[in-house]
Amino acid sequence: MADNNAKLNVRGAAHDFDVLDGSIGPSVVNISSLYKDTDMFTYDPGFTSTASCESKITYIDGDEGTLLYRGYPIEQLADHGDFLESCYLLLYGELPTKVQKDDFVSRVTYHTMIHEQMNRFFSGFRRDAHPMAIMVGTVGALSAFYHDSTDIADPHQRMVASLRMIAKMPTIAAMAYKYHVGQPFVYPRNDLGYAANFLHMCFAVPCEEYKVNPVLARAMDRIFILHADHEQNASTSTVRLAGSSGANPFACIAAGIACLWGPAHGGANEAALNMLSEIGSVDNIPEYVERAKDKDDPFRLMGFGHRVYKNYDPRARIMQKTTHEVLGELGIKDDPLLDVAIELEKIALNDEYFIEKKLYPNIDFYSGITLRALGFPTTMFTVLFALARTVGWIAQWKEMVEDPSQRIGRPRQLYTGATKRDYTPIDQRR
Ligand code: SDX
């Protein structure tokens, strides 16, 4: 039986703490009484060694390169399931039966429209507004239209808000895209599947019938599955922290979208494609690899590296396979950016610097090539990430709200600023 006791000696005083074991993965030292016992805080900027919560939703083994949604490997869910099935699994913990799946799909389908007055929101943005700016603003505004699902203490309202978020994100994302390209909004259709409906809302125009390519719809659906959840990443931690104050779910998701936008996080897919375009050709790769290794050069290989994965991101493998499927279906024989990506990956994975620092391609490395081939501009890439990650944010938010032990998140600090001093009148300042 493992020893479940941790001893800490702080300036000569011994303190005991409990070690808590999970079902899989690293155990934790429960230090919640540390400040009371030692009058000290722990210090872990970036939370590299800190578990912020207990969760049953998603597990990542960074060394093995495995990702499980409620225990199911991402490879199996991506190969055999669909996005709404994964949504049900993430939200409720089990794969749905046929009856449960049909009911869930129907409930999502009948929440896809947004309040008609919200259309006016979009015309308030400049034509060249980044779609992520539109997403943050519009999702935050949902709480102004759906007051009947903002009481987080009511399980029914929590469920309605969850469904509304999953159902309405594709509609809002498609509207952000249509506004961006200056085309009329396309309403959702109840006879199309989730991913097909999204592609239809993005690419249909009033002038002619738009038939959704089933191969591309399947690829889009799989891309949504890959992005659905990922433990306590920066944007999910943002949603949890916002939710811990009792903020309504729409405001919490808007906070998550804002955090995801950063190029170190969900914005990396847009940055990775821009990087591949900047590199331009295979001949230029060595110069950029050297720059990525140069401490004095801020340039990094976007789509490479990960806080948790110190092995290949399993999602990147599936994304690479999907890239080839989409390019094949579209008859794109040679995509120069894909050639650069494949050669860059080969060079980087054989370079001592990347090997020593365990830097591998992550989900953002290939996703941009696929999304561009599907017809999306780079500015829409992170919007698609946010669309898919909404179910993960909502599932994690729901788990936190329903946890009886949860309290408002309020980290402390190591203060190194000025010690107490008296006010100096302005005529005495030098
Ligand atoms: C996502 O957390 C999640 O789960 C996120 C995500 C999700 O699904 O939610 O997986 C989605 O955000 C994927 C990551 C997308 N970001 C990028 O691709 C941007 C490029 N990568 C990095 O900036 C970086 O790798 C991070 C932000 C992803 C991880 O940063 P860490 O864990 O803080 O690691 P670090 O920055 O401390 O890097 C460790 C070392 C450093 O060198 P040293 O200071 O030790 O000498 O590796 C180097 C870094 O300089 N390094 C890189 C690099 N990434 C890290 N060097 C060159 N190119 C890179 N991409």
Short mmCIF file of C-alpha atoms and ligand atoms in Angstrom, two decimals:
data_model
loop_
_atom_site.label_atom_id
_atom_site.label_comp_id
_atom_site.label_asym_id
_atom_site.label_seq_id
_atom_site.Cartn_x
_atom_site.Cartn_y
_atom_site.Cartn_z
CA MET A 1 0.00 0.00 0.00
CA ALA A 2 1.58 3.30 -1.06
CA ASP A 3 2.49 5.68 1.76
CA ASN A 4 -0.14 8.44 1.67
CA ASN A 5 1.83 10.85 3.81
CA ALA A 6 4.01 13.72 2.64
CA LYS A 7 6.39 15.43 5.04
CA LEU A 8 7.62 18.98 4.54
CA ASN A 9 10.32 20.51 6.66
CA VAL A 10 10.00 24.31 6.61
CA ARG A 11 12.74 26.21 8.44
CA GLY A 12 13.14 23.43 10.98
CA ALA A 13 9.44 22.74 11.52
CA ALA A 14 8.04 19.42 10.22
CA HIS A 15 4.59 19.35 8.62
CA ASP A 16 2.51 16.41 7.39
CA PHE A 17 0.23 16.45 4.37
CA ASP A 18 -1.98 13.82 2.76
CA VAL A 19 -1.11 12.26 -0.61
CA LEU A 20 -4.24 11.69 -2.70
CA ASP A 21 -4.24 9.11 -5.52
CA GLY A 22 -6.27 9.45 -8.72
CA SER A 23 -7.60 6.55 -10.80
CA ILE A 24 -4.68 7.07 -13.22
CA GLY A 25 -1.91 9.66 -13.48
CA PRO A 26 0.15 11.57 -10.92
CA SER A 27 -0.94 11.59 -7.29
CA VAL A 28 -1.25 14.95 -5.52
CA VAL A 29 -0.06 16.35 -2.20
CA ASN A 30 -3.03 18.06 -0.56
CA ILE A 31 -1.51 21.36 0.59
CA SER A 32 -4.78 23.20 1.22
CA SER A 33 -3.79 23.61 4.90
CA LEU A 34 -0.21 24.73 4.10
CA TYR A 35 -0.80 28.45 4.72
CA LYS A 36 -2.64 27.73 8.01
CA ASP A 37 0.15 25.32 9.10
CA THR A 38 3.23 27.25 7.90
CA ASP A 39 2.12 30.83 7.23
CA MET A 40 3.62 30.26 3.73
CA PHE A 41 2.23 29.83 0.21
CA THR A 42 3.45 27.49 -2.51
CA TYR A 43 4.93 29.24 -5.55
CA ASP A 44 4.22 27.83 -9.03
CA PRO A 45 3.84 30.50 -11.76
CA GLY A 46 2.23 28.89 -14.82
CA PHE A 47 0.95 26.08 -12.55
CA THR A 48 3.43 23.55 -13.96
CA SER A 49 3.19 21.39 -10.80
CA THR A 50 -0.25 22.42 -9.55
CA ALA A 51 -3.54 20.52 -9.76
CA SER A 52 -6.29 23.14 -9.56
CA CYS A 53 -9.18 20.71 -9.13
CA GLU A 54 -10.34 17.10 -9.13
CA SER A 55 -11.98 16.06 -12.40
CA LYS A 56 -13.41 12.94 -14.03
CA ILE A 57 -13.71 14.31 -17.56
CA THR A 58 -10.44 14.18 -19.54
CA TYR A 59 -7.06 12.59 -18.92
CA ILE A 60 -3.80 13.27 -20.77
CA ASP A 61 -0.65 11.16 -20.40
CA GLY A 62 1.97 13.58 -21.73
CA ASP A 63 4.79 11.02 -21.75
CA GLU A 64 2.78 8.35 -23.54
CA GLY A 65 0.96 10.84 -25.78
CA THR A 66 -2.50 9.55 -24.88
CA LEU A 67 -5.76 11.48 -24.51
CA LEU A 68 -8.92 9.99 -22.96
CA TYR A 69 -12.41 11.53 -22.86
CA ARG A 70 -14.13 9.86 -19.88
CA GLY A 71 -11.68 6.97 -20.35
CA TYR A 72 -12.20 6.47 -24.11
CA PRO A 73 -9.07 6.99 -26.30
CA ILE A 74 -9.39 9.95 -28.67
CA GLU A 75 -8.41 7.69 -31.59
CA GLN A 76 -11.44 5.43 -31.04
CA LEU A 77 -13.88 8.32 -30.58
CA ALA A 78 -12.54 10.05 -33.70
CA ASP A 79 -12.69 6.85 -35.78
CA HIS A 80 -16.00 5.40 -34.64
CA GLY A 81 -18.08 8.20 -33.13
CA ASP A 82 -19.30 11.68 -33.99
CA PHE A 83 -19.02 15.07 -32.31
CA LEU A 84 -22.46 15.14 -30.64
CA GLU A 85 -21.82 11.66 -29.21
CA SER A 86 -18.56 12.99 -27.73
CA CYS A 87 -20.50 16.01 -26.41
CA TYR A 88 -22.93 13.70 -24.61
CA LEU A 89 -19.99 11.64 -23.26
CA LEU A 90 -18.12 14.70 -21.96
CA LEU A 91 -21.27 16.19 -20.38
CA TYR A 92 -22.82 13.10 -18.82
CA GLY A 93 -19.88 10.67 -18.43
CA GLU A 94 -21.13 7.74 -20.52
CA LEU A 95 -21.59 7.00 -24.23
CA PRO A 96 -25.30 7.51 -25.06
CA THR A 97 -27.67 4.69 -25.98
CA LYS A 98 -29.44 5.10 -29.33
CA VAL A 99 -32.48 6.62 -27.61
CA GLN A 100 -30.32 8.99 -25.52
CA LYS A 101 -28.30 10.01 -28.60
CA ASP A 102 -31.40 10.71 -30.72
CA ASP A 103 -32.94 12.77 -27.90
CA PHE A 104 -29.69 14.75 -27.38
CA VAL A 105 -29.28 15.42 -31.11
CA SER A 106 -32.89 16.58 -31.30
CA ARG A 107 -32.50 18.93 -28.33
CA VAL A 108 -29.31 20.43 -29.78
CA THR A 109 -30.90 20.74 -33.23
CA TYR A 110 -33.83 22.74 -31.86
CA HIS A 111 -31.57 25.28 -30.10
CA THR A 112 -29.39 26.22 -33.11
CA MET A 113 -31.16 29.51 -33.94
CA ILE A 114 -30.13 32.67 -32.09
CA HIS A 115 -32.51 35.47 -31.05
CA GLU A 116 -33.27 37.46 -34.23
CA GLN A 117 -32.35 40.75 -32.52
CA MET A 118 -28.78 39.44 -32.09
CA ASN A 119 -28.27 39.89 -35.83
CA ARG A 120 -27.94 43.61 -35.15
CA PHE A 121 -24.86 42.90 -33.00
CA PHE A 122 -22.83 41.98 -36.02
CA SER A 123 -23.47 45.24 -37.90
CA GLY A 124 -21.98 47.05 -34.89
CA PHE A 125 -18.54 45.60 -35.74
CA ARG A 126 -16.20 47.01 -38.38
CA ARG A 127 -16.25 44.93 -41.57
CA ASP A 128 -12.63 43.91 -40.94
CA ALA A 129 -13.18 42.94 -37.30
CA HIS A 130 -11.39 39.74 -36.35
CA PRO A 131 -14.03 36.99 -36.03
CA MET A 132 -12.69 36.14 -32.56
CA ALA A 133 -13.52 39.68 -31.42
CA ILE A 134 -17.06 39.12 -32.74
CA MET A 135 -17.28 35.76 -30.96
CA VAL A 136 -16.17 37.16 -27.58
CA GLY A 137 -18.67 40.02 -27.82
CA THR A 138 -21.60 38.03 -29.14
CA VAL A 139 -21.25 35.04 -26.79
CA GLY A 140 -20.97 37.37 -23.80
CA ALA A 141 -24.18 39.05 -24.98
CA LEU A 142 -26.12 35.75 -24.97
CA SER A 143 -26.77 36.33 -21.26
CA ALA A 144 -28.69 39.46 -22.28
CA PHE A 145 -31.06 37.35 -24.37
CA TYR A 146 -31.38 34.09 -22.45
CA HIS A 147 -32.10 35.18 -18.87
CA ASP A 148 -34.09 31.94 -18.34
CA SER A 149 -30.86 29.89 -18.31
CA THR A 150 -28.50 31.99 -16.22
CA ASP A 151 -29.41 30.75 -12.71
CA ILE A 152 -26.51 28.36 -12.10
CA ALA A 153 -28.18 26.95 -8.96
CA ASP A 154 -30.98 25.45 -11.09
CA PRO A 155 -29.99 22.11 -12.68
CA HIS A 156 -32.58 22.56 -15.43
CA GLN A 157 -31.22 26.00 -16.33
CA ARG A 158 -27.67 24.62 -16.31
CA MET A 159 -28.71 21.93 -18.75
CA VAL A 160 -30.54 24.40 -21.02
CA ALA A 161 -27.56 26.79 -21.00
CA SER A 162 -25.22 23.89 -21.87
CA LEU A 163 -27.38 22.83 -24.80
CA ARG A 164 -27.80 26.41 -25.98
CA MET A 165 -24.04 26.96 -26.00
CA ILE A 166 -23.29 23.75 -27.92
CA ALA A 167 -26.12 24.42 -30.36
CA LYS A 168 -25.58 28.14 -30.97
CA MET A 169 -21.79 28.34 -31.30
CA PRO A 170 -21.82 27.04 -34.92
CA THR A 171 -24.53 29.57 -35.81
CA ILE A 172 -22.61 32.46 -34.24
CA ALA A 173 -19.31 31.27 -35.78
CA ALA A 174 -20.91 31.01 -39.23
CA MET A 175 -22.48 34.47 -38.82
CA ALA A 176 -19.07 35.89 -37.84
CA TYR A 177 -17.64 34.37 -41.00
CA LYS A 178 -20.48 35.61 -43.23
CA TYR A 179 -20.16 39.11 -41.78
CA HIS A 180 -16.38 38.94 -42.37
CA VAL A 181 -16.82 38.09 -46.06
CA GLY A 182 -19.81 40.38 -46.61
CA GLN A 183 -22.34 37.68 -47.45
CA PRO A 184 -25.89 37.27 -46.05
CA PHE A 185 -26.37 35.12 -42.97
CA VAL A 186 -27.63 31.58 -43.61
CA TYR A 187 -30.05 30.09 -41.09
CA PRO A 188 -29.38 26.69 -39.55
CA ARG A 189 -31.27 23.73 -41.02
CA ASN A 190 -32.82 20.97 -38.92
CA ASP A 191 -32.35 18.33 -41.60
CA LEU A 192 -28.54 18.55 -41.54
CA GLY A 193 -26.09 17.01 -39.05
CA TYR A 194 -24.08 19.26 -36.74
CA ALA A 195 -20.93 19.64 -38.90
CA ALA A 196 -22.84 19.61 -42.21
CA ASN A 197 -25.16 22.33 -40.86
CA PHE A 198 -22.13 24.44 -39.92
CA LEU A 199 -20.54 24.07 -43.36
CA HIS A 200 -23.88 24.93 -44.96
CA MET A 201 -24.28 28.07 -42.82
CA CYS A 202 -20.73 29.11 -43.78
CA PHE A 203 -20.63 28.35 -47.48
CA ALA A 204 -24.23 28.40 -48.82
CA VAL A 205 -25.37 31.52 -50.70
CA PRO A 206 -28.95 32.52 -51.61
CA CYS A 207 -28.19 32.33 -55.34
CA GLU A 208 -27.88 28.56 -55.62
CA GLU A 209 -28.30 25.23 -53.84
CA TYR A 210 -25.25 24.30 -51.72
CA LYS A 211 -24.70 20.56 -51.31
CA VAL A 212 -22.49 19.67 -48.36
CA ASN A 213 -19.71 17.22 -49.31
CA PRO A 214 -20.16 14.31 -46.84
CA VAL A 215 -16.41 13.58 -46.77
CA LEU A 216 -15.69 17.18 -45.78
CA ALA A 217 -18.53 17.18 -43.24
CA ARG A 218 -17.08 14.02 -41.66
CA ALA A 219 -13.64 15.65 -41.56
CA MET A 220 -15.10 18.79 -39.93
CA ASP A 221 -16.95 16.66 -37.38
CA ARG A 222 -13.74 14.78 -36.55
CA ILE A 223 -11.83 18.06 -36.16
CA PHE A 224 -14.48 19.16 -33.65
CA ILE A 225 -14.01 15.90 -31.69
CA LEU A 226 -10.22 16.45 -31.53
CA HIS A 227 -10.68 19.96 -30.09
CA ALA A 228 -13.53 19.18 -27.67
CA ASP A 229 -11.69 19.06 -24.33
CA HIS A 230 -8.18 18.92 -22.91
CA GLU A 231 -8.03 18.87 -19.08
CA GLN A 232 -7.19 22.12 -17.30
CA ASN A 233 -5.65 24.10 -20.18
CA ALA A 234 -5.49 27.88 -19.95
CA SER A 235 -8.94 28.62 -21.38
CA THR A 236 -10.65 25.85 -19.40
CA SER A 237 -8.99 27.11 -16.22
CA THR A 238 -10.27 30.58 -17.14
CA VAL A 239 -13.82 29.25 -17.49
CA ARG A 240 -13.54 27.46 -14.13
CA LEU A 241 -12.16 30.53 -12.38
CA ALA A 242 -14.87 32.76 -13.87
CA GLY A 243 -17.51 30.19 -12.93
CA SER A 244 -16.20 29.92 -9.36
CA SER A 245 -17.49 33.44 -8.69
CA GLY A 246 -21.01 32.38 -9.75
CA ALA A 247 -20.89 34.19 -13.11
CA ASN A 248 -23.47 33.00 -15.63
CA PRO A 249 -22.37 30.29 -18.11
CA PHE A 250 -22.46 32.58 -21.17
CA ALA A 251 -20.08 35.05 -19.46
CA CYS A 252 -17.78 32.16 -18.46
CA ILE A 253 -17.62 30.82 -22.02
CA ALA A 254 -16.90 34.34 -23.32
CA ALA A 255 -13.96 34.48 -20.86
CA GLY A 256 -12.74 31.13 -22.19
CA ILE A 257 -12.94 32.38 -25.80
CA ALA A 258 -10.90 35.46 -24.87
CA CYS A 259 -8.17 33.31 -23.31
CA LEU A 260 -8.14 30.79 -26.19
CA TRP A 261 -7.42 33.64 -28.63
CA GLY A 262 -3.78 33.96 -27.55
CA PRO A 263 -1.13 32.63 -30.01
CA ALA A 264 0.41 30.46 -27.26
CA HIS A 265 -2.94 28.65 -26.96
CA GLY A 266 -5.81 28.34 -29.43
CA GLY A 267 -4.46 31.17 -31.59
CA ALA A 268 -1.54 28.90 -32.52
CA ASN A 269 -3.44 27.32 -35.43
CA GLU A 270 -3.74 30.72 -37.11
CA ALA A 271 -0.12 31.53 -36.17
CA ALA A 272 1.12 28.14 -37.42
CA LEU A 273 -0.38 28.61 -40.87
CA ASN A 274 0.97 32.17 -41.05
CA MET A 275 4.38 30.76 -40.05
CA LEU A 276 4.24 28.08 -42.79
CA SER A 277 3.30 30.80 -45.30
CA GLU A 278 6.21 32.96 -44.08
CA ILE A 279 8.66 30.06 -44.42
CA GLY A 280 7.20 29.64 -47.90
CA SER A 281 9.40 26.85 -49.18
CA VAL A 282 11.28 23.81 -47.98
CA ASP A 283 14.60 25.56 -48.75
CA ASN A 284 13.94 28.17 -46.07
CA ILE A 285 13.26 25.68 -43.26
CA PRO A 286 16.82 25.43 -41.82
CA GLU A 287 16.95 29.22 -41.28
CA TYR A 288 13.67 29.19 -39.34
CA VAL A 289 14.63 26.12 -37.28
CA GLU A 290 17.83 27.95 -36.25
CA ARG A 291 15.78 31.04 -35.34
CA ALA A 292 13.43 28.90 -33.20
CA LYS A 293 16.48 27.66 -31.27
CA ASP A 294 17.98 31.12 -30.82
CA LYS A 295 17.25 32.41 -27.31
CA ASP A 296 17.66 35.98 -28.54
CA ASP A 297 15.08 35.50 -31.28
CA PRO A 298 11.42 35.60 -30.15
CA PHE A 299 10.47 33.35 -33.09
CA ARG A 300 9.03 29.98 -32.09
CA LEU A 301 7.78 27.11 -34.23
CA MET A 302 4.04 27.64 -33.87
CA GLY A 303 2.16 24.36 -33.59
CA PHE A 304 5.16 22.80 -31.82
CA GLY A 305 5.62 22.09 -28.13
CA HIS A 306 3.15 21.55 -25.32
CA ARG A 307 3.03 21.99 -21.57
CA VAL A 308 1.81 18.43 -21.05
CA TYR A 309 2.68 16.39 -24.15
CA LYS A 310 6.36 15.45 -24.12
CA ASN A 311 5.56 13.04 -26.93
CA TYR A 312 3.59 13.34 -30.14
CA ASP A 313 0.16 14.96 -29.54
CA PRO A 314 -2.23 12.10 -30.51
CA ARG A 315 -4.57 14.70 -31.98
CA ALA A 316 -1.84 15.88 -34.37
CA ARG A 317 -1.55 12.37 -35.83
CA ILE A 318 -5.30 12.19 -36.47
CA MET A 319 -5.28 15.74 -37.81
CA GLN A 320 -2.47 14.87 -40.25
CA LYS A 321 -4.51 11.89 -41.52
CA THR A 322 -7.55 14.16 -41.88
CA THR A 323 -5.47 16.70 -43.79
CA HIS A 324 -4.58 14.08 -46.39
CA GLU A 325 -8.24 12.95 -46.59
CA VAL A 326 -9.50 16.50 -47.19
CA LEU A 327 -6.79 17.39 -49.73
CA GLY A 328 -7.46 14.08 -51.51
CA GLU A 329 -11.22 14.67 -51.64
CA LEU A 330 -10.64 18.18 -52.98
CA GLY A 331 -8.16 16.89 -55.58
CA ILE A 332 -5.38 19.08 -54.18
CA LYS A 333 -2.37 17.06 -55.32
CA ASP A 334 0.40 19.14 -53.87
CA ASP A 335 -0.08 21.84 -51.27
CA PRO A 336 3.23 23.70 -50.88
CA LEU A 337 2.40 24.52 -47.25
CA LEU A 338 1.79 20.84 -46.50
CA ASP A 339 5.17 20.04 -48.10
CA VAL A 340 6.77 22.66 -45.83
CA ALA A 341 4.91 21.29 -42.76
CA ILE A 342 5.95 17.67 -43.41
CA GLU A 343 9.59 18.61 -44.07
CA LEU A 344 9.67 20.99 -41.09
CA GLU A 345 8.33 18.25 -38.81
CA LYS A 346 10.95 15.79 -40.11
CA ILE A 347 13.82 18.24 -39.59
CA ALA A 348 12.63 19.38 -36.17
CA LEU A 349 12.04 15.85 -34.86
CA ASN A 350 15.62 14.96 -35.78
CA ASP A 351 17.14 18.11 -34.30
CA GLU A 352 18.93 17.78 -30.94
CA TYR A 353 17.30 20.96 -29.56
CA PHE A 354 13.75 19.69 -30.16
CA ILE A 355 14.59 16.18 -29.03
CA GLU A 356 16.18 17.39 -25.80
CA LYS A 357 13.26 19.73 -25.04
CA LYS A 358 10.73 17.09 -26.14
CA LEU A 359 9.05 19.43 -28.61
CA TYR A 360 6.62 17.65 -30.93
CA PRO A 361 3.88 18.87 -33.27
CA ASN A 362 0.67 19.66 -31.41
CA ILE A 363 -2.91 19.81 -32.65
CA ASP A 364 -2.37 23.25 -34.16
CA PHE A 365 0.42 22.22 -36.53
CA TYR A 366 -1.68 20.54 -39.22
CA SER A 367 -5.12 21.95 -38.44
CA GLY A 368 -4.51 25.21 -40.31
CA ILE A 369 -3.69 23.44 -43.59
CA THR A 370 -6.90 21.40 -43.31
CA LEU A 371 -9.12 24.35 -42.40
CA ARG A 372 -7.69 26.47 -45.22
CA ALA A 373 -8.40 23.61 -47.67
CA LEU A 374 -11.98 23.46 -46.33
CA GLY A 375 -12.33 27.11 -47.38
CA PHE A 376 -11.82 29.03 -44.13
CA PRO A 377 -9.62 32.14 -43.87
CA THR A 378 -6.88 31.95 -41.19
CA THR A 379 -8.80 34.42 -39.03
CA MET A 380 -11.53 31.79 -38.62
CA PHE A 381 -9.22 29.02 -37.37
CA THR A 382 -9.39 29.90 -33.68
CA VAL A 383 -13.14 30.48 -33.99
CA LEU A 384 -13.49 26.83 -35.04
CA PHE A 385 -11.32 25.80 -32.08
CA ALA A 386 -13.64 27.80 -29.77
CA LEU A 387 -16.73 26.26 -31.39
CA ALA A 388 -15.47 22.74 -30.65
CA ARG A 389 -14.01 23.51 -27.21
CA THR A 390 -17.30 24.96 -25.97
CA VAL A 391 -18.53 21.50 -24.92
CA GLY A 392 -15.32 20.94 -22.92
CA TRP A 393 -15.63 24.32 -21.25
CA ILE A 394 -19.29 23.68 -20.43
CA ALA A 395 -18.62 20.14 -19.13
CA GLN A 396 -15.79 21.39 -16.88
CA TRP A 397 -17.90 24.37 -15.72
CA LYS A 398 -20.84 22.00 -14.92
CA GLU A 399 -18.51 19.64 -12.98
CA MET A 400 -17.19 22.57 -10.95
CA VAL A 401 -20.63 24.09 -10.23
CA GLU A 402 -21.96 20.68 -9.16
CA ASP A 403 -18.96 20.00 -6.89
CA PRO A 404 -20.22 20.68 -3.32
CA SER A 405 -16.66 21.46 -2.18
CA GLN A 406 -15.98 24.12 -4.80
CA ARG A 407 -15.20 27.66 -3.57
CA ILE A 408 -14.28 30.87 -5.36
CA GLY A 409 -10.79 30.58 -6.85
CA ARG A 410 -8.49 33.13 -5.25
CA PRO A 411 -4.72 32.50 -5.68
CA ARG A 412 -2.20 34.36 -3.49
CA GLN A 413 1.24 35.78 -4.46
CA LEU A 414 4.88 36.30 -3.54
CA TYR A 415 4.97 40.06 -2.93
CA THR A 416 8.28 41.76 -3.78
CA GLY A 417 7.03 45.33 -4.08
CA ALA A 418 7.56 48.39 -1.86
CA THR A 419 7.15 47.91 1.87
CA LYS A 420 4.80 50.27 3.79
CA ARG A 421 5.72 53.97 3.37
CA ASP A 422 3.98 57.36 3.97
CA TYR A 423 2.42 59.64 1.37
CA THR A 424 4.69 62.49 0.15
CA PRO A 425 3.02 65.75 -0.82
CA ILE A 426 3.74 66.61 -4.46
CA ASP A 427 5.79 69.74 -3.61
CA GLN A 428 8.17 67.56 -1.59
CA ARG A 429 8.79 64.94 -4.30
CA ARG A 430 12.15 64.93 -6.08
C1 SDX B 1 -2.75 24.46 -27.31
O1 SDX B 1 -2.70 23.30 -22.53
C2 SDX B 1 -3.35 22.71 -23.51
O2 SDX B 1 -3.80 21.60 -23.41
C3 SDX B 1 -3.46 23.54 -24.78
C4 SDX B 1 -4.08 22.84 -25.99
C5 SDX B 1 -5.55 22.51 -25.75
O3 SDX B 1 -6.05 21.62 -26.43
O4 SDX B 1 -6.20 23.23 -24.96
O5 SDX B 1 -3.37 21.64 -26.28
C6 SDX B 1 -4.04 23.75 -27.22
O6 SDX B 1 -2.67 25.57 -26.83
C7 SDX B 1 -1.57 23.78 -27.96
C8 SDX B 1 -0.28 24.66 -27.91
C9 SDX B 1 -0.36 25.65 -29.05
N1 SDX B 1 0.76 26.65 -28.91
C10 SDX B 1 1.77 26.64 -29.80
O7 SDX B 1 1.94 25.80 -30.68
C11 SDX B 1 2.71 27.83 -29.62
C12 SDX B 1 4.18 27.33 -29.69
N2 SDX B 1 4.45 26.56 -28.47
C13 SDX B 1 4.86 27.21 -27.30
O8 SDX B 1 4.86 28.54 -27.21
C14 SDX B 1 4.97 26.35 -26.06
O9 SDX B 1 5.46 25.14 -26.45
C15 SDX B 1 3.72 26.19 -25.26
C16 SDX B 1 3.11 27.51 -24.91
C17 SDX B 1 2.72 25.37 -26.01
C18 SDX B 1 4.09 25.44 -23.98
O10 SDX B 1 4.84 26.33 -23.24
P1 SDX B 1 5.54 25.85 -21.86
O11 SDX B 1 5.01 24.56 -21.39
O12 SDX B 1 5.48 27.02 -20.93
O13 SDX B 1 7.00 25.55 -22.30
P2 SDX B 1 8.13 26.63 -22.39
O14 SDX B 1 7.60 27.82 -23.14
O15 SDX B 1 8.70 26.85 -21.03
O16 SDX B 1 9.18 25.89 -23.32
C19 SDX B 1 10.07 24.96 -22.75
C20 SDX B 1 11.34 25.15 -23.56
C21 SDX B 1 11.79 26.60 -23.62
O17 SDX B 1 13.20 26.58 -23.78
P3 SDX B 1 14.09 26.86 -22.42
O18 SDX B 1 13.66 28.20 -21.86
O19 SDX B 1 13.82 25.71 -21.49
O20 SDX B 1 15.52 26.88 -22.95
O21 SDX B 1 11.07 24.77 -24.93
C22 SDX B 1 11.22 25.91 -25.78
C23 SDX B 1 11.19 27.14 -24.91
O22 SDX B 1 11.99 28.17 -25.47
N3 SDX B 1 10.09 25.88 -26.69
C24 SDX B 1 10.15 26.13 -27.99
C25 SDX B 1 8.83 25.96 -28.45
N4 SDX B 1 8.03 25.65 -27.45
C26 SDX B 1 8.80 25.61 -26.35
N5 SDX B 1 11.18 26.48 -28.79
C27 SDX B 1 10.88 26.64 -30.11
N6 SDX B 1 9.63 26.50 -30.65
C28 SDX B 1 8.59 26.16 -29.84
N7 SDX B 1 7.36 26.01 -30.35
#
